[in-house]
Amino acid sequence: MGGISSLSLGASLAASLAITGVAGAQEAPPPGASAEGAGGARTHDGFFMRLGLNFGYASMTETNNFSNAELEVSGPAVGFDLILGGTPVPGFVIGGGLFGLTSSKPNAKVGNVEGELDGSMLFAGMGLVLQYYFNPNDGFHLQGLLGFGALDFVSSSGQSGGNDPTGPFFGLGLGYDFWVADQWSIGPFVRVLMAMTSVEAGSAKAEQSYFSPTIGAAFTLH
């Protein structure tokens, strides 16, 4: 009987060890596995925050219904954007953003008269942002913007026109984010932004077409 009991105890211990080994094997990650591709670290999912700084060119053309003169304003531009959002599926971001562009001392032309303006042409807008990463673990992405913005001219003394033109804007961009930490990335981008604005005062109406291609760098928490 003692031999039978010992055999039974040995069999129970062996079975217990085998079960423990199987459970451990199931819990342990496979050899060579990493956090990438498993969600979380270095995967574009969850909360999204992005700060962008960009440089380029901006131009504005204005026409009106009270004169035949067309106003053209253009010059170098410096911009920024702040975007906050979420990721309903890995790699696809939906959010909202604030955007601004400034052209200091731009060139202005009306008919045959041309000269430098003593002030800054400003664009400010807010709107919907859609950003798609072609691979949730890599940085190459496409960005689309749709929102509402305003144009203004502020003189060097700080005076503004007051009745600012407003209207919709659209934007399209491409970029690449390089991972520098599990949730942080930095990378270059190119973007084209277009706005169609207008302003009315009584029967007078002026319409503006704004265009700005820029390149820049984005700092992203994602």
PDB file of C-alpha atoms in Angstrom, residues 15-216:
ATOM      1  CA  ALA A  15       0.743  16.499 -12.938  1.00  0.00           C
ATOM      2  CA  SER A  16       0.823  19.657 -10.806  1.00  0.00           C
ATOM      3  CA  LEU A  17       4.250  20.640 -12.161  1.00  0.00           C
ATOM      4  CA  ALA A  18       3.101  19.982 -15.716  1.00  0.00           C
ATOM      5  CA  ILE A  19       0.020  22.210 -15.269  1.00  0.00           C
ATOM      6  CA  THR A  20       2.149  24.976 -13.717  1.00  0.00           C
ATOM      7  CA  GLY A  21       4.602  24.759 -16.604  1.00  0.00           C
ATOM      8  CA  VAL A  22       1.819  25.032 -19.181  1.00  0.00           C
ATOM      9  CA  ALA A  23       0.307  28.040 -17.403  1.00  0.00           C
ATOM     10  CA  GLY A  24       3.700  29.729 -17.226  1.00  0.00           C
ATOM     11  CA  ALA A  25       4.314  29.074 -20.890  1.00  0.00           C
ATOM     12  CA  GLN A  26       0.945  30.654 -21.749  1.00  0.00           C
ATOM     13  CA  GLU A  27       1.618  33.773 -19.653  1.00  0.00           C
ATOM     14  CA  ALA A  28       5.190  34.358 -20.863  1.00  0.00           C
ATOM     15  CA  PRO A  29       5.611  36.379 -24.087  1.00  0.00           C
ATOM     16  CA  PRO A  30       7.066  34.503 -27.022  1.00  0.00           C
ATOM     17  CA  PRO A  31      10.820  34.873 -27.614  1.00  0.00           C
ATOM     18  CA  GLY A  32      11.718  38.110 -29.395  1.00  0.00           C
ATOM     19  CA  ALA A  33       8.313  39.710 -28.768  1.00  0.00           C
ATOM     20  CA  SER A  34       8.271  43.431 -27.974  1.00  0.00           C
ATOM     21  CA  ALA A  35       5.761  46.063 -26.939  1.00  0.00           C
ATOM     22  CA  GLU A  36       5.469  47.281 -30.518  1.00  0.00           C
ATOM     23  CA  GLY A  37       2.448  46.000 -32.381  1.00  0.00           C
ATOM     24  CA  ALA A  38       0.755  44.877 -29.157  1.00  0.00           C
ATOM     25  CA  GLY A  39      -0.900  48.237 -28.423  1.00  0.00           C
ATOM     26  CA  GLY A  40       0.292  50.841 -25.951  1.00  0.00           C
ATOM     27  CA  ALA A  41       4.019  51.559 -26.228  1.00  0.00           C
ATOM     28  CA  ARG A  42       5.125  52.852 -29.621  1.00  0.00           C
ATOM     29  CA  THR A  43       1.694  52.263 -31.114  1.00  0.00           C
ATOM     30  CA  HIS A  44      -0.501  55.106 -32.378  1.00  0.00           C
ATOM     31  CA  ASP A  45      -3.553  54.586 -30.166  1.00  0.00           C
ATOM     32  CA  GLY A  46      -5.315  56.271 -27.249  1.00  0.00           C
ATOM     33  CA  PHE A  47      -4.981  59.948 -26.319  1.00  0.00           C
ATOM     34  CA  PHE A  48      -3.421  62.249 -28.929  1.00  0.00           C
ATOM     35  CA  MET A  49      -1.696  65.599 -28.369  1.00  0.00           C
ATOM     36  CA  ARG A  50       0.394  67.397 -30.965  1.00  0.00           C
ATOM     37  CA  LEU A  51       2.264  70.696 -31.067  1.00  0.00           C
ATOM     38  CA  GLY A  52       3.469  71.850 -34.476  1.00  0.00           C
ATOM     39  CA  LEU A  53       5.734  74.689 -35.580  1.00  0.00           C
ATOM     40  CA  ASN A  54       5.908  75.519 -39.281  1.00  0.00           C
ATOM     41  CA  PHE A  55       7.481  77.947 -41.734  1.00  0.00           C
ATOM     42  CA  GLY A  56       6.628  78.824 -45.289  1.00  0.00           C
ATOM     43  CA  TYR A  57       4.727  81.297 -47.395  1.00  0.00           C
ATOM     44  CA  ALA A  58       1.292  82.928 -47.277  1.00  0.00           C
ATOM     45  CA  SER A  59      -0.651  84.882 -49.865  1.00  0.00           C
ATOM     46  CA  MET A  60      -4.030  86.586 -49.831  1.00  0.00           C
ATOM     47  CA  THR A  61      -6.004  87.961 -52.773  1.00  0.00           C
ATOM     48  CA  GLU A  62      -8.976  90.248 -52.128  1.00  0.00           C
ATOM     49  CA  THR A  63     -11.704  91.358 -54.508  1.00  0.00           C
ATOM     50  CA  ASN A  64     -14.712  93.561 -53.771  1.00  0.00           C
ATOM     51  CA  ASN A  65     -17.953  94.850 -55.290  1.00  0.00           C
ATOM     52  CA  PHE A  66     -17.176  98.556 -54.964  1.00  0.00           C
ATOM     53  CA  SER A  67     -13.991  98.923 -57.023  1.00  0.00           C
ATOM     54  CA  ASN A  68     -12.093  97.217 -59.806  1.00  0.00           C
ATOM     55  CA  ALA A  69      -8.883  97.094 -57.791  1.00  0.00           C
ATOM     56  CA  GLU A  70      -7.581  93.749 -56.614  1.00  0.00           C
ATOM     57  CA  LEU A  71      -5.448  93.610 -53.481  1.00  0.00           C
ATOM     58  CA  GLU A  72      -2.637  91.067 -53.225  1.00  0.00           C
ATOM     59  CA  VAL A  73      -0.704  90.522 -49.980  1.00  0.00           C
ATOM     60  CA  SER A  74       2.080  87.948 -49.642  1.00  0.00           C
ATOM     61  CA  GLY A  75       5.209  87.089 -47.717  1.00  0.00           C
ATOM     62  CA  PRO A  76       7.028  84.565 -45.512  1.00  0.00           C
ATOM     63  CA  ALA A  77       4.885  82.954 -42.824  1.00  0.00           C
ATOM     64  CA  VAL A  78       5.459  81.406 -39.408  1.00  0.00           C
ATOM     65  CA  GLY A  79       2.796  79.180 -37.896  1.00  0.00           C
ATOM     66  CA  PHE A  80       1.815  76.965 -34.999  1.00  0.00           C
ATOM     67  CA  ASP A  81      -0.854  74.396 -34.243  1.00  0.00           C
ATOM     68  CA  LEU A  82      -2.147  72.586 -31.169  1.00  0.00           C
ATOM     69  CA  ILE A  83      -4.210  69.426 -31.700  1.00  0.00           C
ATOM     70  CA  LEU A  84      -5.973  67.265 -29.094  1.00  0.00           C
ATOM     71  CA  GLY A  85      -7.897  64.104 -29.892  1.00  0.00           C
ATOM     72  CA  GLY A  86      -8.387  60.387 -29.562  1.00  0.00           C
ATOM     73  CA  THR A  87      -7.900  57.206 -31.573  1.00  0.00           C
ATOM     74  CA  PRO A  88     -11.091  55.154 -32.109  1.00  0.00           C
ATOM     75  CA  VAL A  89      -9.063  52.490 -33.941  1.00  0.00           C
ATOM     76  CA  PRO A  90      -5.257  52.140 -33.924  1.00  0.00           C
ATOM     77  CA  GLY A  91      -3.712  54.543 -36.404  1.00  0.00           C
ATOM     78  CA  PHE A  92      -6.784  56.737 -36.994  1.00  0.00           C
ATOM     79  CA  VAL A  93      -6.978  59.992 -35.027  1.00  0.00           C
ATOM     80  CA  ILE A  94     -10.027  62.249 -34.693  1.00  0.00           C
ATOM     81  CA  GLY A  95      -9.562  65.537 -32.890  1.00  0.00           C
ATOM     82  CA  GLY A  96      -9.788  69.295 -32.839  1.00  0.00           C
ATOM     83  CA  GLY A  97      -7.109  71.890 -33.378  1.00  0.00           C
ATOM     84  CA  LEU A  98      -6.108  75.524 -33.139  1.00  0.00           C
ATOM     85  CA  PHE A  99      -4.057  76.959 -36.001  1.00  0.00           C
ATOM     86  CA  GLY A 100      -2.264  80.251 -36.528  1.00  0.00           C
ATOM     87  CA  LEU A 101      -0.087  81.840 -39.217  1.00  0.00           C
ATOM     88  CA  THR A 102       1.700  85.192 -39.181  1.00  0.00           C
ATOM     89  CA  SER A 103       3.322  87.078 -42.057  1.00  0.00           C
ATOM     90  CA  SER A 104       5.342  90.051 -40.813  1.00  0.00           C
ATOM     91  CA  LYS A 105       5.851  93.056 -43.083  1.00  0.00           C
ATOM     92  CA  PRO A 106       4.312  91.354 -46.123  1.00  0.00           C
ATOM     93  CA  ASN A 107       4.382  92.800 -49.605  1.00  0.00           C
ATOM     94  CA  ALA A 108       1.164  94.402 -50.865  1.00  0.00           C
ATOM     95  CA  LYS A 109       0.094  95.214 -54.412  1.00  0.00           C
ATOM     96  CA  VAL A 110      -2.931  97.130 -55.697  1.00  0.00           C
ATOM     97  CA  GLY A 111      -2.903  97.639 -59.439  1.00  0.00           C
ATOM     98  CA  ASN A 112       0.493  99.126 -60.300  1.00  0.00           C
ATOM     99  CA  VAL A 113       1.188 100.256 -56.751  1.00  0.00           C
ATOM    100  CA  GLU A 114       3.357  97.922 -54.678  1.00  0.00           C
ATOM    101  CA  GLY A 115       5.106  98.194 -51.336  1.00  0.00           C
ATOM    102  CA  GLU A 116       5.861  96.680 -47.938  1.00  0.00           C
ATOM    103  CA  LEU A 117       3.174  96.865 -45.243  1.00  0.00           C
ATOM    104  CA  ASP A 118       4.131  98.074 -41.779  1.00  0.00           C
ATOM    105  CA  GLY A 119       2.510  95.300 -39.778  1.00  0.00           C
ATOM    106  CA  SER A 120       1.493  91.639 -39.907  1.00  0.00           C
ATOM    107  CA  MET A 121      -1.107  89.616 -41.792  1.00  0.00           C
ATOM    108  CA  LEU A 122      -2.649  87.062 -39.441  1.00  0.00           C
ATOM    109  CA  PHE A 123      -4.687  83.922 -39.920  1.00  0.00           C
ATOM    110  CA  ALA A 124      -6.316  82.086 -37.002  1.00  0.00           C
ATOM    111  CA  GLY A 125      -8.643  79.119 -37.128  1.00  0.00           C
ATOM    112  CA  MET A 126     -10.050  76.139 -35.281  1.00  0.00           C
ATOM    113  CA  GLY A 127     -11.539  72.972 -36.616  1.00  0.00           C
ATOM    114  CA  LEU A 128     -11.722  69.227 -37.112  1.00  0.00           C
ATOM    115  CA  VAL A 129      -8.541  67.198 -37.588  1.00  0.00           C
ATOM    116  CA  LEU A 130      -8.320  63.714 -39.109  1.00  0.00           C
ATOM    117  CA  GLN A 131      -4.931  62.006 -39.071  1.00  0.00           C
ATOM    118  CA  TYR A 132      -4.266  58.542 -40.469  1.00  0.00           C
ATOM    119  CA  TYR A 133      -1.124  56.475 -39.834  1.00  0.00           C
ATOM    120  CA  PHE A 134      -0.667  53.944 -42.610  1.00  0.00           C
ATOM    121  CA  ASN A 135       0.901  51.582 -40.037  1.00  0.00           C
ATOM    122  CA  PRO A 136      -0.077  52.136 -36.359  1.00  0.00           C
ATOM    123  CA  ASN A 137       3.501  51.352 -35.299  1.00  0.00           C
ATOM    124  CA  ASP A 138       5.236  53.598 -37.833  1.00  0.00           C
ATOM    125  CA  GLY A 139       5.217  57.336 -38.347  1.00  0.00           C
ATOM    126  CA  PHE A 140       4.122  57.990 -41.935  1.00  0.00           C
ATOM    127  CA  HIS A 141       0.747  59.737 -41.868  1.00  0.00           C
ATOM    128  CA  LEU A 142      -1.801  61.759 -43.829  1.00  0.00           C
ATOM    129  CA  GLN A 143      -3.600  64.704 -42.230  1.00  0.00           C
ATOM    130  CA  GLY A 144      -6.799  66.514 -43.170  1.00  0.00           C
ATOM    131  CA  LEU A 145      -8.208  69.756 -41.727  1.00  0.00           C
ATOM    132  CA  LEU A 146     -11.657  71.337 -41.951  1.00  0.00           C
ATOM    133  CA  GLY A 147     -12.639  74.373 -39.918  1.00  0.00           C
ATOM    134  CA  PHE A 148     -13.523  78.030 -39.588  1.00  0.00           C
ATOM    135  CA  GLY A 149     -11.017  80.872 -39.540  1.00  0.00           C
ATOM    136  CA  ALA A 150     -10.428  84.603 -39.678  1.00  0.00           C
ATOM    137  CA  LEU A 151      -7.980  86.988 -41.339  1.00  0.00           C
ATOM    138  CA  ASP A 152      -6.677  90.200 -39.861  1.00  0.00           C
ATOM    139  CA  PHE A 153      -4.009  92.829 -40.368  1.00  0.00           C
ATOM    140  CA  VAL A 154      -2.345  94.298 -37.290  1.00  0.00           C
ATOM    141  CA  SER A 155      -0.157  97.359 -37.706  1.00  0.00           C
ATOM    142  CA  SER A 156       3.229  97.678 -36.036  1.00  0.00           C
ATOM    143  CA  SER A 157       1.568  99.917 -33.427  1.00  0.00           C
ATOM    144  CA  GLY A 158      -0.902  97.123 -32.566  1.00  0.00           C
ATOM    145  CA  GLN A 159      -3.987  98.524 -34.301  1.00  0.00           C
ATOM    146  CA  SER A 160      -6.372  96.075 -35.981  1.00  0.00           C
ATOM    147  CA  GLY A 161      -8.909  96.526 -38.755  1.00  0.00           C
ATOM    148  CA  GLY A 162     -11.736  95.507 -36.418  1.00  0.00           C
ATOM    149  CA  ASN A 163     -14.242  93.918 -38.833  1.00  0.00           C
ATOM    150  CA  ASP A 164     -12.284  90.766 -39.680  1.00  0.00           C
ATOM    151  CA  PRO A 165     -13.057  88.558 -42.700  1.00  0.00           C
ATOM    152  CA  THR A 166     -14.163  85.044 -41.708  1.00  0.00           C
ATOM    153  CA  GLY A 167     -14.925  81.800 -43.498  1.00  0.00           C
ATOM    154  CA  PRO A 168     -14.109  78.104 -43.916  1.00  0.00           C
ATOM    155  CA  PHE A 169     -10.623  76.704 -44.298  1.00  0.00           C
ATOM    156  CA  PHE A 170      -9.253  73.397 -45.522  1.00  0.00           C
ATOM    157  CA  GLY A 171      -5.888  71.746 -45.112  1.00  0.00           C
ATOM    158  CA  LEU A 172      -3.991  68.692 -46.280  1.00  0.00           C
ATOM    159  CA  GLY A 173      -0.637  67.451 -45.018  1.00  0.00           C
ATOM    160  CA  LEU A 174       1.867  64.597 -44.981  1.00  0.00           C
ATOM    161  CA  GLY A 175       4.445  63.792 -42.318  1.00  0.00           C
ATOM    162  CA  TYR A 176       6.541  61.244 -40.524  1.00  0.00           C
ATOM    163  CA  ASP A 177       6.875  60.843 -36.751  1.00  0.00           C
ATOM    164  CA  PHE A 178      10.072  59.284 -35.362  1.00  0.00           C
ATOM    165  CA  TRP A 179       9.677  57.564 -31.994  1.00  0.00           C
ATOM    166  CA  VAL A 180      11.897  59.071 -29.287  1.00  0.00           C
ATOM    167  CA  ALA A 181      10.131  57.365 -26.334  1.00  0.00           C
ATOM    168  CA  ASP A 182       7.311  54.861 -25.823  1.00  0.00           C
ATOM    169  CA  GLN A 183       4.624  57.546 -26.274  1.00  0.00           C
ATOM    170  CA  TRP A 184       6.541  60.510 -27.717  1.00  0.00           C
ATOM    171  CA  SER A 185       7.574  61.193 -31.301  1.00  0.00           C
ATOM    172  CA  ILE A 186       9.090  64.065 -33.286  1.00  0.00           C
ATOM    173  CA  GLY A 187       9.027  64.487 -37.026  1.00  0.00           C
ATOM    174  CA  PRO A 188       8.748  66.713 -40.103  1.00  0.00           C
ATOM    175  CA  PHE A 189       5.590  67.525 -42.024  1.00  0.00           C
ATOM    176  CA  VAL A 190       4.414  69.491 -45.051  1.00  0.00           C
ATOM    177  CA  ARG A 191       0.996  71.108 -45.262  1.00  0.00           C
ATOM    178  CA  VAL A 192      -1.108  73.253 -47.549  1.00  0.00           C
ATOM    179  CA  LEU A 193      -3.829  75.404 -45.986  1.00  0.00           C
ATOM    180  CA  MET A 194      -6.509  77.283 -47.914  1.00  0.00           C
ATOM    181  CA  ALA A 195      -9.223  79.630 -46.659  1.00  0.00           C
ATOM    182  CA  MET A 196     -12.117  81.435 -48.333  1.00  0.00           C
ATOM    183  CA  THR A 197     -13.229  84.404 -46.246  1.00  0.00           C
ATOM    184  CA  SER A 198     -15.462  87.438 -46.684  1.00  0.00           C
ATOM    185  CA  VAL A 199     -16.568  90.584 -44.873  1.00  0.00           C
ATOM    186  CA  GLU A 200     -19.538  92.894 -45.397  1.00  0.00           C
ATOM    187  CA  ALA A 201     -20.297  96.456 -44.357  1.00  0.00           C
ATOM    188  CA  GLY A 202     -23.698  97.590 -45.552  1.00  0.00           C
ATOM    189  CA  SER A 203     -23.901  96.959 -49.290  1.00  0.00           C
ATOM    190  CA  ALA A 204     -20.123  96.679 -49.630  1.00  0.00           C
ATOM    191  CA  LYS A 205     -18.598  93.218 -49.662  1.00  0.00           C
ATOM    192  CA  ALA A 206     -15.032  91.973 -49.956  1.00  0.00           C
ATOM    193  CA  GLU A 207     -13.912  88.378 -50.486  1.00  0.00           C
ATOM    194  CA  GLN A 208     -10.487  86.942 -49.740  1.00  0.00           C
ATOM    195  CA  SER A 209      -8.675  83.845 -50.935  1.00  0.00           C
ATOM    196  CA  TYR A 210      -5.885  82.753 -48.591  1.00  0.00           C
ATOM    197  CA  PHE A 211      -3.235  80.158 -49.442  1.00  0.00           C
ATOM    198  CA  SER A 212      -0.284  78.959 -47.348  1.00  0.00           C
ATOM    199  CA  PRO A 213       2.130  76.063 -48.042  1.00  0.00           C
ATOM    200  CA  THR A 214       4.453  75.315 -45.114  1.00  0.00           C
ATOM    201  CA  ILE A 215       6.967  72.825 -43.775  1.00  0.00           C
ATOM    202  CA  GLY A 216       7.524  72.198 -40.095  1.00  0.00           C
TER     203      GLY A 216
END
